[in-house]
Coordinates of C-alpha atoms and ligand atoms in Angstrom, one line a residue:
X1 CA -73.3 -38.1 123.1
X2 CA -73.9 -35.9 120.0
X3 CA -77.6 -35.5 120.8
X4 CA -79.7 -35.5 124.0
X5 CA -82.4 -37.5 122.2
X6 CA -81.5 -41.0 123.2
X7 CA -83.6 -42.7 120.5
X8 CA -81.5 -40.9 117.9
X9 CA -78.2 -41.6 119.5
X10 CA -79.0 -45.2 119.9
X11 CA -80.0 -45.6 116.3
X12 CA -76.8 -43.9 115.1
X13 CA -74.7 -46.2 117.3
X14 CA -76.5 -49.3 116.1
X15 CA -76.1 -48.3 112.5
X16 CA -72.4 -47.6 113.1
X17 CA -71.8 -51.0 114.7
X18 CA -73.5 -52.7 111.7
X19 CA -72.0 -50.7 108.9
X20 CA -68.5 -50.1 110.5
X21 CA -67.6 -46.6 109.2
X22 CA -64.1 -45.2 109.9
X23 CA -65.6 -42.0 111.3
X24 CA -68.9 -40.4 112.2
X25 CA -69.7 -36.8 111.3
X26 CA -72.8 -35.0 112.7
X27 CA -73.7 -32.4 110.2
X28 CA -74.3 -28.8 111.4
X29 CA -75.5 -27.5 108.0
X30 CA -73.0 -24.6 107.9
X31 CA -71.6 -23.1 104.8
X32 CA -68.1 -24.0 106.0
X33 CA -69.2 -27.6 106.2
X34 CA -70.6 -27.4 102.7
X35 CA -67.3 -26.0 101.4
X36 CA -65.3 -28.6 103.3
X37 CA -67.3 -31.4 101.5
X38 CA -66.8 -29.7 98.1
X39 CA -63.1 -29.6 98.7
X40 CA -63.0 -33.2 99.8
X41 CA -64.9 -34.3 96.7
X42 CA -62.7 -32.2 94.4
X43 CA -59.7 -33.9 96.0
X44 CA -61.0 -37.4 95.6
X45 CA -62.3 -36.7 92.1
X46 CA -66.0 -37.3 92.8
X47 CA -66.6 -33.7 91.8
X48 CA -64.9 -31.5 89.3
X49 CA -64.8 -27.7 89.0
X50 CA -66.7 -26.2 86.1
X51 CA -65.4 -22.9 84.5
X52 CA -65.4 -20.7 87.6
X53 CA -65.4 -17.4 85.6
X54 CA -68.6 -18.1 83.8
X55 CA -70.1 -20.6 86.3
X56 CA -68.9 -19.5 89.8
X57 CA -69.3 -22.2 92.5
X58 CA -70.6 -24.7 90.0
X59 CA -69.4 -28.3 90.0
X60 CA -69.9 -31.4 88.0
X61 CA -70.6 -34.9 89.4
X62 CA -70.6 -37.9 87.1
X63 CA -72.5 -40.7 88.7
X64 CA -71.9 -44.4 87.9
X65 CA -73.2 -44.9 84.3
X66 CA -75.6 -47.6 85.7
X67 CA -76.9 -45.3 88.3
X68 CA -78.6 -42.3 86.6
X69 CA -82.3 -42.5 87.5
X70 CA -84.8 -43.8 90.0
X71 CA -85.3 -47.6 90.0
X72 CA -89.0 -48.3 90.6
X73 CA -88.4 -52.0 90.0
X74 CA -86.0 -52.1 93.0
X75 CA -88.2 -49.9 95.2
X76 CA -90.4 -51.6 97.9
X77 CA -93.0 -50.6 100.4
X78 CA -92.9 -53.1 103.4
X79 CA -96.1 -53.2 105.3
X80 CA -97.4 -55.9 107.6
X81 CA -100.3 -56.5 105.3
X82 CA -99.6 -56.8 101.6
X83 CA -102.9 -55.1 100.7
X84 CA -101.9 -52.0 102.6
X85 CA -99.1 -51.4 100.1
X86 CA -101.5 -52.2 97.2
X87 CA -101.0 -53.3 93.6
X88 CA -99.4 -50.0 93.0
X89 CA -96.3 -50.9 95.0
X90 CA -93.7 -53.7 95.1
X91 CA -94.1 -55.3 98.5
X92 CA -92.1 -57.4 100.9
X93 CA -93.1 -58.3 104.4
X94 CA -91.1 -56.2 106.9
X95 CA -89.1 -59.0 108.4
X96 CA -87.9 -60.2 104.9
X97 CA -87.3 -56.6 103.8
X98 CA -85.1 -55.9 106.8
X99 CA -83.2 -59.1 106.5
X100 CA -82.5 -58.6 102.8
X101 CA -81.4 -55.0 103.1
X102 CA -79.5 -55.4 106.4
X103 CA -77.3 -58.1 104.9
X104 CA -76.2 -55.6 102.3
X105 CA -75.5 -52.9 104.9
X106 CA -73.2 -55.2 106.9
X107 CA -69.8 -53.5 106.9
X108 CA -70.6 -51.4 103.9
X109 CA -69.2 -48.1 105.4
X110 CA -65.7 -49.6 106.1
X111 CA -63.1 -47.1 105.0
X112 CA -65.8 -44.4 104.7
X113 CA -67.2 -41.6 106.9
X114 CA -70.7 -41.8 108.0
X115 CA -72.6 -38.5 107.9
X116 CA -75.6 -37.9 110.2
X117 CA -77.9 -35.3 108.5
X118 CA -80.8 -34.0 110.6
X119 CA -83.2 -32.2 108.3
X120 CA -86.6 -30.5 108.4
X121 CA -89.0 -30.8 105.4
X122 CA -90.8 -27.5 105.3
X123 CA -90.2 -24.2 107.0
X124 CA -88.4 -24.8 110.3
X125 CA -91.2 -23.1 112.3
X126 CA -94.2 -24.6 110.4
X127 CA -96.6 -26.9 112.2
X128 CA -97.0 -28.7 108.9
X129 CA -93.2 -29.5 108.6
X130 CA -91.9 -32.9 109.5
X131 CA -88.3 -33.8 110.3
X132 CA -86.0 -36.7 109.5
X133 CA -82.4 -37.8 109.9
X134 CA -80.5 -39.3 107.0
X135 CA -77.5 -41.4 107.8
X136 CA -75.3 -41.7 104.6
X137 CA -71.8 -42.5 103.5
X138 CA -72.1 -40.2 100.5
X139 CA -70.7 -36.7 100.6
X140 CA -72.7 -36.1 97.4
X141 CA -75.9 -36.7 99.3
X142 CA -74.8 -34.3 102.0
X143 CA -74.1 -31.4 99.6
X144 CA -77.4 -32.0 97.8
X145 CA -79.3 -32.2 101.1
X146 CA -77.7 -28.9 102.1
X147 CA -79.0 -27.2 98.9
X148 CA -82.4 -28.8 98.9
X149 CA -83.5 -29.0 102.6
X150 CA -83.3 -27.1 105.8
X151 CA -80.7 -29.2 107.4
X152 CA -78.3 -29.1 110.3
X153 CA -78.4 -27.5 113.8
X154 CA -81.9 -26.0 113.7
X155 CA -83.4 -29.2 112.4
X156 CA -81.7 -31.2 115.1
X157 CA -83.1 -28.8 117.7
X158 CA -86.6 -29.3 116.4
X159 CA -86.1 -33.1 116.4
X160 CA -84.9 -33.1 120.0
X161 CA -88.0 -31.0 121.0
X162 CA -90.5 -33.1 119.1
X163 CA -88.8 -36.4 119.8
X164 CA -90.1 -37.8 116.6
X165 CA -88.4 -38.1 113.2
X166 CA -88.3 -40.3 110.1
X167 CA -85.2 -42.5 109.9
X168 CA -83.4 -42.8 106.6
X169 CA -80.4 -45.0 106.3
X170 CA -78.4 -44.8 103.0
X171 CA -75.2 -46.2 101.6
X172 CA -73.9 -46.2 98.1
X173 CA -72.9 -49.8 98.8
X174 CA -71.0 -51.2 95.8
X175 CA -73.3 -49.4 93.3
X176 CA -74.2 -52.8 91.7
X177 CA -77.6 -52.5 90.1
X178 CA -78.7 -56.0 91.4
X179 CA -77.7 -55.1 95.0
X180 CA -79.7 -51.9 94.8
X181 CA -82.7 -51.7 97.1
X182 CA -84.9 -48.7 98.1
X183 CA -86.9 -50.0 101.0
X184 CA -89.7 -48.2 102.9
X185 CA -91.1 -49.3 106.2
X186 CA -93.9 -46.8 106.7
X187 CA -95.3 -48.3 109.9
X188 CA -91.8 -47.7 111.4
X189 CA -91.3 -44.3 109.7
X190 CA -88.1 -45.9 108.3
X191 CA -86.3 -45.9 105.0
X192 CA -83.3 -48.1 104.0
X193 CA -81.7 -47.4 100.7
X194 CA -78.5 -49.0 99.3
X195 CA -76.6 -49.3 96.1
X196 CA -77.4 -46.0 94.5
X197 CA -76.0 -42.5 94.9
X198 CA -78.5 -40.9 92.6
X199 CA -81.3 -38.4 93.2
X200 CA -84.6 -39.8 94.4
X201 CA -82.9 -43.1 95.4
X202 CA -80.4 -41.4 97.7
X203 CA -81.6 -38.0 98.8
X204 CA -84.0 -39.6 101.2
X205 CA -85.7 -36.4 102.3
X206 CA -87.2 -36.1 98.8
X207 CA -89.3 -38.9 97.3
X208 CA -88.7 -41.5 100.0
X209 CA -89.7 -39.3 103.0
X210 CA -91.6 -36.3 101.6
X211 CA -93.8 -38.5 99.4
X212 CA -93.8 -42.3 100.2
X213 CA -93.5 -42.0 104.0
X214 CA -95.3 -38.7 104.2
X215 CA -98.3 -39.9 102.1
X216 CA -98.7 -42.7 104.6
X217 CA -98.6 -40.3 107.6
X218 CA -100.8 -37.8 105.8
X219 CA -103.6 -40.4 105.4
X220 CA -103.5 -41.2 109.1
X221 CA -103.4 -37.5 110.0
X222 CA -105.9 -36.1 107.5
X223 CA -103.7 -34.2 105.0
X224 CA -102.1 -34.9 101.6
X225 CA -98.5 -35.3 100.5
X226 CA -98.4 -34.8 96.7
X227 CA -96.0 -34.8 93.7
X228 CA -97.0 -31.2 92.9
X229 CA -95.4 -27.9 92.1
X230 CA -96.9 -24.8 93.8
X231 CA -97.0 -21.5 91.8
X232 CA -98.4 -18.0 92.6
X233 CA -99.9 -16.1 89.7
X234 CA -100.2 -12.4 90.1
X235 CA -102.6 -10.9 87.6
X236 CA -102.2 -7.4 86.1
X237 CA -104.9 -6.2 88.5
X238 CA -102.8 -7.4 91.4
X239 CA -104.7 -10.4 92.6
X240 CA -102.7 -13.5 93.3
X241 CA -103.9 -17.1 93.0
X242 CA -101.9 -20.1 94.0
X243 CA -102.2 -23.3 92.0
X244 CA -100.8 -26.8 92.7
X245 CA -100.0 -29.0 89.7
X246 CA -99.3 -32.7 89.7
X247 CA -97.4 -33.9 86.5
X248 CA -95.4 -37.1 86.3
X249 CA -91.6 -37.0 86.5
X250 CA -90.0 -35.0 83.7
X251 CA -93.4 -33.7 82.5
X252 CA -93.0 -30.0 83.2
X253 CA -93.4 -29.1 86.9
X254 CA -90.1 -27.2 87.3
X255 CA -90.7 -25.3 84.1
X256 CA -94.3 -24.3 85.0
X257 CA -93.2 -23.4 88.6
X258 CA -90.8 -20.7 87.3
X259 CA -92.6 -19.7 84.1
X260 CA -91.9 -16.3 82.6
X261 CA -95.0 -14.5 81.2
X262 CA -94.8 -13.9 77.5
X263 CA -94.4 -10.2 76.4
X264 CA -98.0 -10.4 74.9
X265 CA -99.4 -10.9 78.5
X266 CA -98.1 -7.8 80.2
X267 CA -98.5 -7.2 83.8
X268 CA -98.5 -10.8 85.0
X269 CA -96.0 -11.9 87.6
X270 CA -95.3 -15.5 88.5
X271 CA -93.9 -16.6 91.9
X272 CA -92.4 -20.0 92.6
X273 CA -93.3 -21.7 95.8
X274 CA -92.2 -25.2 94.9
X275 CA -91.3 -27.3 91.9
X276 CA -91.8 -31.0 92.9
X277 CA -93.6 -31.7 96.2
X278 CA -96.6 -30.1 98.0
X279 CA -98.0 -30.9 101.5
X280 CA -101.6 -29.8 101.6
X281 CA -103.6 -29.2 104.8
X282 CA -107.2 -28.1 105.2
X283 CA -107.4 -24.9 107.3
X284 CA -110.1 -24.1 109.9
X285 CA -111.6 -21.8 107.2
X286 CA -112.0 -24.8 104.9
X287 CA -109.3 -23.7 102.5
X288 CA -106.7 -26.1 101.4
X289 CA -103.2 -24.6 102.1
X290 CA -99.9 -25.8 100.7
X291 CA -96.3 -25.8 101.9
X292 CA -93.3 -26.9 99.9
X293 CA -91.3 -29.3 102.1
X294 CA -88.1 -28.6 100.0
X295 CA -85.9 -25.6 99.8
X296 CA -84.1 -26.3 96.6
X297 CA -84.5 -27.9 93.2
X298 CA -83.2 -31.1 91.7
X299 CA -84.2 -30.3 88.2
X300 CA -84.0 -31.8 84.7
X301 CA -81.2 -30.0 82.8
X302 CA -81.9 -30.9 79.1
X303 CA -84.2 -28.5 77.4
X304 CA -83.4 -25.6 79.8
X305 CA -82.5 -22.4 78.0
X306 CA -83.3 -18.7 77.9
X307 CA -86.4 -19.3 75.9
X308 CA -87.9 -22.2 77.7
X309 CA -87.1 -21.3 81.3
X310 CA -85.0 -18.2 81.7
X311 CA -85.3 -18.2 85.5
X312 CA -83.8 -21.7 85.6
X313 CA -81.2 -20.9 83.0
X314 CA -80.1 -17.9 85.1
X315 CA -80.2 -19.5 88.5
X316 CA -77.9 -22.4 87.4
X317 CA -75.1 -20.1 86.3
X318 CA -73.8 -20.1 89.9
X319 CA -73.8 -22.2 93.1
X320 CA -75.0 -25.3 91.3
X321 CA -74.1 -28.9 91.3
X322 CA -74.6 -30.5 87.9
X323 CA -75.0 -34.3 87.6
X324 CA -74.3 -36.1 84.4
X325 CA -74.1 -33.2 81.9
X326 CA -71.5 -32.8 79.2
X327 CA -68.9 -30.1 79.1
X328 CA -67.5 -27.8 76.4
X329 CA -63.9 -27.1 75.5
X330 CA -64.1 -24.1 77.9
X331 CA -65.2 -26.4 80.7
X332 CA -68.7 -25.0 80.8
X333 CA -71.6 -27.4 81.4
X334 CA -73.5 -28.4 78.2
X335 CA -76.7 -30.2 77.5
X336 CA -79.1 -30.9 74.6
X337 CA -81.3 -27.8 74.2
X338 CA -78.5 -25.4 75.4
X339 CA -78.4 -22.6 72.9
X340 CA -74.7 -21.8 73.1
X341 CA -71.5 -23.8 73.0
X342 CA -70.8 -27.3 71.8
X343 CA -70.1 -30.5 73.7
X344 CA -66.5 -31.6 73.9
X345 CA -66.7 -34.3 76.7
X346 CA -69.9 -36.3 77.2
X347 CA -71.7 -37.1 80.5
X348 CA -69.5 -40.2 81.0
X349 CA -66.3 -38.3 80.6
X350 CA -65.5 -39.5 77.0
X351 CA -64.7 -37.2 74.1
X352 CA -68.1 -36.4 72.6
X353 CA -69.1 -38.7 69.7
X354 CA -72.7 -38.6 68.5
X355 CA -72.3 -42.4 67.8
X356 CA -72.4 -42.8 71.6
X357 CA -75.7 -41.1 72.0
X358 CA -76.6 -37.8 73.7
X359 CA -73.9 -35.6 75.1
X360 CA -75.7 -35.0 78.4
X361 CA -77.7 -37.8 80.0
X362 CA -81.5 -37.2 79.3
X363 CA -82.0 -37.4 83.1
X364 CA -79.0 -35.1 83.9
X365 CA -79.9 -32.8 86.8
X366 CA -79.1 -29.5 88.4
X367 CA -79.1 -29.0 92.2
X368 CA -79.5 -25.5 93.4
X369 CA -80.9 -23.7 96.4
X370 CA -84.4 -22.1 95.9
X371 CA -83.3 -18.6 96.8
X372 CA -81.1 -18.6 93.7
X373 CA -84.3 -18.4 91.7
X374 CA -85.4 -14.8 90.7
X375 CA -89.1 -15.8 90.9
X376 CA -88.8 -17.4 94.4
X377 CA -91.7 -16.4 96.6
X378 CA -91.0 -15.2 100.1
X379 CA -94.2 -17.0 101.1
X380 CA -92.4 -20.3 100.4
X381 CA -91.0 -19.8 103.9
X382 CA -94.3 -18.9 105.5
X383 CA -95.2 -21.4 108.2
X384 CA -98.9 -21.4 107.3
X385 CA -98.4 -22.0 103.6
X386 CA -100.5 -20.5 100.8
X387 CA -104.2 -21.1 99.9
X388 CA -104.7 -23.2 96.8
X389 CA -107.3 -22.0 94.2
X390 CA -106.9 -24.9 91.7
X391 CA -105.4 -28.3 91.6
X392 CA -104.2 -29.3 88.1
X393 CA -103.4 -32.8 87.0
X394 CA -101.5 -33.4 83.8
X395 CA -99.6 -35.9 81.7
X396 CA -97.5 -36.2 78.6
X397 CA -99.9 -37.4 75.9
X398 CA -99.3 -37.2 72.2
X399 CA -103.0 -37.9 71.5
X400 CA -106.3 -37.8 73.2
X401 CA -106.1 -35.4 76.2
X402 CA -107.1 -31.8 75.3
X403 CA -105.0 -28.8 76.3
X404 CA -107.2 -28.3 79.4
X405 CA -110.4 -29.3 81.0
X406 CA -112.2 -28.8 84.3
X407 CA -113.7 -31.4 86.4
X408 CA -117.4 -31.1 87.3
X409 CA -116.9 -31.6 91.0
X410 CA -114.3 -32.6 93.6
X411 CA -115.4 -36.3 93.2
X412 CA -115.1 -36.1 89.4
X413 CA -111.8 -34.4 89.9
X414 CA -110.5 -37.4 91.9
X415 CA -111.5 -39.6 88.9
X416 CA -109.6 -37.2 86.6
X417 CA -106.5 -37.5 88.8
X418 CA -106.9 -41.3 89.2
X419 CA -107.2 -41.7 85.4
X420 CA -104.0 -39.8 84.6
X421 CA -101.8 -41.6 82.1
X422 CA -98.5 -40.4 80.7
X423 CA -95.6 -41.4 78.5
X424 CA -92.7 -42.7 80.6
X425 CA -89.6 -40.6 80.8
X426 CA -85.9 -40.9 81.6
X427 CA -86.5 -40.1 85.2
X428 CA -86.9 -43.8 85.9
X429 CA -84.7 -46.7 84.6
X430 CA -86.7 -48.4 81.9
X431 CA -88.4 -47.9 78.5
X432 CA -89.2 -44.3 77.6
X433 CA -92.3 -43.1 75.8
X434 CA -94.7 -45.9 76.8
X435 CA -98.1 -44.6 78.0
X436 CA -98.9 -45.9 81.5
X437 CA -101.4 -45.0 84.3
X438 CA -99.8 -42.6 86.7
X439 CA -102.6 -41.6 89.0
X440 CA -102.1 -38.1 90.5
X441 CA -98.5 -38.4 89.2
X442 CA -98.0 -40.6 92.3
X443 CA -97.6 -44.1 90.8
X444 CA -93.9 -44.3 91.9
X445 CA -94.5 -42.4 95.1
X446 CA -97.6 -43.3 96.9
X447 CA -96.6 -45.2 100.1
X448 CA -99.8 -47.2 100.4
X449 CA -102.7 -48.8 98.4
X450 CA -104.0 -46.4 95.8
X451 CA -107.6 -47.6 96.6
X452 CA -107.2 -46.2 100.1
X453 CA -105.5 -43.1 98.7
X454 CA -108.5 -42.3 96.5
X455 CA -110.8 -42.9 99.4
X456 CA -108.7 -40.4 101.4
X457 CA -108.9 -37.9 98.5
X458 CA -112.6 -38.3 98.2
X459 CA -113.1 -37.8 102.0
X460 CA -112.1 -34.1 101.6
X461 CA -115.4 -33.4 99.9
X462 CA -117.3 -33.9 103.2
X463 CA -114.8 -31.7 105.1
X464 CA -115.0 -28.4 103.2
X465 CA -117.2 -26.3 100.9
X466 CA -114.2 -24.3 99.8
X467 CA -112.1 -26.9 98.1
X468 CA -110.0 -26.0 95.0
X469 CA -111.4 -26.7 91.6
X470 CA -109.7 -29.5 89.8
X471 CA -108.4 -29.4 86.2
X472 CA -106.4 -31.5 83.8
X473 CA -103.8 -30.1 81.2
X474 CA -101.7 -31.6 78.5
X475 CA -98.9 -29.5 77.0
X476 CA -97.6 -32.4 74.8
X477 CA -100.2 -33.0 72.1
X478 CA -98.6 -33.7 68.8
X479 CA -99.4 -33.6 65.1
X480 CA -99.1 -36.9 63.3
X481 CA -95.6 -35.8 62.1
X482 CA -94.4 -35.3 65.6
X483 CA -94.7 -31.5 66.1
X484 CA -96.1 -30.1 69.3
X485 CA -99.5 -28.5 68.8
X486 CA -99.2 -26.1 71.7
X487 CA -96.1 -23.9 72.1
X488 CA -95.9 -24.6 75.8
X489 CA -93.5 -23.1 78.4
X490 CA -94.3 -19.3 79.0
X491 CA -97.4 -19.6 76.8
X492 CA -98.9 -22.0 79.3
X493 CA -99.8 -18.9 81.3
X494 CA -102.7 -18.5 78.9
X495 CA -104.1 -21.8 80.1
X496 CA -103.5 -20.9 83.7
X497 CA -105.4 -17.6 83.1
X498 CA -108.4 -19.6 81.9
X499 CA -108.1 -21.8 85.0
X500 CA -108.1 -18.8 87.3
X501 CA -111.0 -17.2 85.5
X502 CA -113.0 -20.4 85.8
X503 CA -112.2 -20.4 89.6
X504 CA -113.6 -16.8 89.6
X505 CA -116.6 -17.7 87.4
X506 CA -115.7 -15.1 84.8
X507 CA -115.1 -17.1 81.6
X508 CA -117.1 -19.5 79.5
X509 CA -116.6 -23.2 78.8
X510 CA -118.1 -26.0 76.8
X511 CA -119.6 -28.8 78.8
X512 CA -118.6 -32.3 77.4
X513 CA -118.9 -35.7 78.9
X514 CA -115.3 -35.5 80.3
X515 CA -115.8 -32.1 81.9
X516 CA -115.7 -28.4 80.9
X517 CA -113.4 -27.5 78.0
X518 CA -112.7 -23.9 77.0
X519 CA -114.3 -22.7 73.7
X520 CA -111.4 -21.7 71.4
X521 CA -112.4 -18.0 72.1
X522 CA -112.1 -18.5 75.9
X523 CA -108.3 -18.9 75.7
X524 CA -106.4 -15.6 75.4
X525 CA -104.5 -15.9 72.1
X526 CA -103.4 -12.3 71.7
X527 CA -100.2 -12.3 69.6
X528 CA -100.0 -16.1 69.8
X529 CA -98.8 -17.9 66.7
X530 CA -101.3 -20.8 66.5
X531 CA -103.6 -21.9 63.7
X532 CA -107.3 -22.2 64.1
X533 CA -107.1 -25.9 63.3
X534 CA -104.5 -26.5 66.1
X535 CA -106.6 -24.6 68.6
X536 CA -109.7 -26.5 67.6
X537 CA -107.9 -29.8 68.0
X538 CA -106.6 -28.8 71.4
X539 CA -110.0 -27.7 72.7
X540 CA -112.2 -30.6 71.5
X541 CA -112.5 -34.3 72.3
X542 CA -112.8 -37.4 70.1
X543 CA -115.7 -39.3 71.7
X544 CA -114.8 -42.7 70.3
X545 CA -111.2 -42.4 71.6
X546 CA -112.5 -41.2 74.9
X547 CA -114.9 -44.0 75.3
X548 CA -112.1 -46.5 74.8
X549 CA -110.0 -44.5 77.3
X550 CA -112.7 -44.4 80.0
X551 CA -113.3 -48.2 79.6
X552 CA -109.6 -48.7 80.1
X553 CA -109.7 -46.4 83.2
X554 CA -112.6 -48.6 84.4
X555 CA -110.5 -51.8 84.0
X556 CA -107.6 -50.1 85.8
X557 CA -109.8 -49.1 88.7
X558 CA -111.3 -52.6 88.9
X559 CA -107.8 -54.0 89.3
X560 CA -107.9 -52.5 92.9
X561 CA -110.7 -54.9 93.8
X562 CA -113.0 -54.5 96.8
X563 CA -111.0 -51.7 98.3
X564 CA -111.8 -49.4 95.4
X565 CA -114.2 -46.6 96.6
X566 CA -117.6 -47.1 95.0
X567 CA -117.9 -43.3 94.5
X568 CA -114.9 -43.4 92.2
X569 CA -116.3 -46.2 90.1
X570 CA -119.6 -44.4 89.9
X571 CA -117.8 -41.3 88.5
X572 CA -116.1 -43.5 85.9
X573 CA -119.4 -45.2 84.9
X574 CA -121.1 -41.9 84.6
X575 CA -118.5 -40.4 82.2
X576 CA -118.4 -43.6 80.2
X577 CA -122.2 -43.6 79.9
X578 CA -122.3 -39.9 78.8
X579 CA -119.8 -40.8 76.0
X580 CA -122.0 -43.6 74.6
Ligands
GTP601 P1 -89.2 -34.1 87.7 O1 -88.1 -33.2 88.3 O2 -88.6 -35.3 87.1 O3 -90.3 -34.3 88.6 O4 -89.7 -33.3 86.4 P2 -90.6 -32.0 86.1 O5 -92.0 -32.4 86.1 O6 -90.2 -30.9 87.0 O7 -90.3 -31.7 84.6 P3 -89.4 -30.4 84.0 O8 -90.1 -29.1 84.2 O9 -88.0 -30.5 84.4 O10 -89.6 -30.7 82.4 C1 -89.1 -32.0 81.8 C2 -88.9 -31.8 80.3 O11 -90.1 -31.4 79.7 C3 -87.8 -30.8 80.0 O12 -87.0 -31.2 79.0 C4 -88.6 -29.6 79.5 O13 -87.9 -28.8 78.6 C5 -89.9 -30.2 78.9 N1 -91.1 -29.3 79.1 C6 -91.5 -28.7 80.2 N2 -92.6 -27.9 79.9 C7 -92.9 -28.1 78.6 C8 -93.9 -27.5 77.8 O14 -94.8 -26.7 78.2 N3 -93.9 -28.0 76.5 C9 -93.0 -28.8 76.0 N4 -93.0 -29.2 74.7 N5 -92.0 -29.4 76.8 C10 -91.9 -29.0 78.1
SPV602 C1 -88.6 -37.3 89.7 O1 -88.2 -38.3 89.2 O2 -89.8 -37.1 89.9 C2 -87.7 -36.3 90.3 C3 -86.2 -36.7 90.3 O3 -88.1 -35.3 90.7 S1 -85.8 -37.7 91.6 O4 -85.4 -36.9 92.7 O5 -84.7 -38.5 91.2 O6 -86.9 -38.5 92.0
MN603 MN1 -90.4 -35.2 90.6

């Protein structure tokens, strides 16, 4: 007996008798265990050392070239009723789902060690945290979980005390893309994932648990599990506001979460609470409070440099696992957007040849513990979380969406979130750059019917008078010849400053049918190199384009049928009418 919790022991035994591992290792989460895994992976070649002088304790993992991103088309939510999963999810009935995936798991761990990883999503002593156990045959998963979650002994103790946990079963299987399945059984608090060793497909605490399963639990229990960064903004006068932002995958969450204020905005400090996931609870005082269930980052590498994200550039110079980056002749990691060095070997281990495409995979990632980040907030470990002043939705839109606008009310804000659309990115297997609806940046991650999810969001309006204000931003507007209109990165603080000032009712705005936009003068442009034309374009709307957009949002909402909350449709009709 490795645990006194019989439900856990029984499940581990059952999995072992089905998957037939050579050995079972219960993870304690110690540094020694981490090092042992690193050594084992160095031995078997699944990890290689990077230059230890310039990148101490940094390693490179190359995943299978067909296994480099999430696979939404192979991801399923298996609920008893199809409508409970909704048109936003792929669905299988639970019996078929189990049968299909269990067949793939039979004997899959032969010749391998099975690792049992107890983990806690959120501070170990927070009432808002939830625990899980991931069973995996991948040492890569184990080392990533060590950097990104609170795992091991303490998590197991909490699980044994609470006697409840999310079960996550994972095997890399044979890595064949057509035998890859990421299955969720929310009614059983169960995940079964096979055939991928990559990121969100395999690190089950992250998207599978902390978003798909947790969103399902959150609806039942009255809270929200969201694809949001959490950032603290300390102004020159010393007041700190916390903001939670939902942007789709590879649309700027990590960058915004660790933003460095530009020199022209002296006195500001920015604190990172989280870069990908927020769990939000309404406090007794009516304030929405957030915790970050994770304790590390699985971040997009390309584009990271001293100018765009110095905190990230610094923190990944040590103690970091790199996945699918290139290397230089000096064996340093290299990626597109890195300002020094040149690629010698590409992400697949071949001599770099531009004819083969990019040197680093566009979805190459770093894994690093949160405390490596110089802007890490100590409040990220606070059991009670932080109070949220503003919720910000956003997307990657070359056209249409202005730099920033504010919703008129919570209900209107839910429409703004539900209407988010964004160009697809390399974070999922599939075409890149296609605009698709990605409500609340949760299209790939909501574990139940979006119609019910919007009803749940709307229900908060009746529960509190102190809800955050809701905004929408777009850092990605372009000129017709493909140049970004807004400088982005650190300069995004100027937009956050307007957002905070709106929350405090101390700055102006221009009321339009889609919400409140800043007047060009309302944005602090001290020492900012931007033309009046660019700023005017960023702070205005094209009514014709917007009418078309709102009609399209209306059609999208209608596709949810009778379950769609009337209040949401009413908001869409009102905005559309105002544009006519
Ligand atoms: P996930 O980890 O997939 O959820 O992504 P994310 O939302 O954390 O995105 P991330 O911050 O890693 O940014 C993705 C890409 O967008 C990177 O290549 C960044 O360099 C780029 N990016 C981030 N912020 C900005 C910005 O303000 N302007 C521009 N032009 N690009 C940005
Ligand atoms: C995302 O795709 O939104 C990520 C990376 O944060 S993954 O963990 O692979 O989901
Ligand atoms: Mn993400």
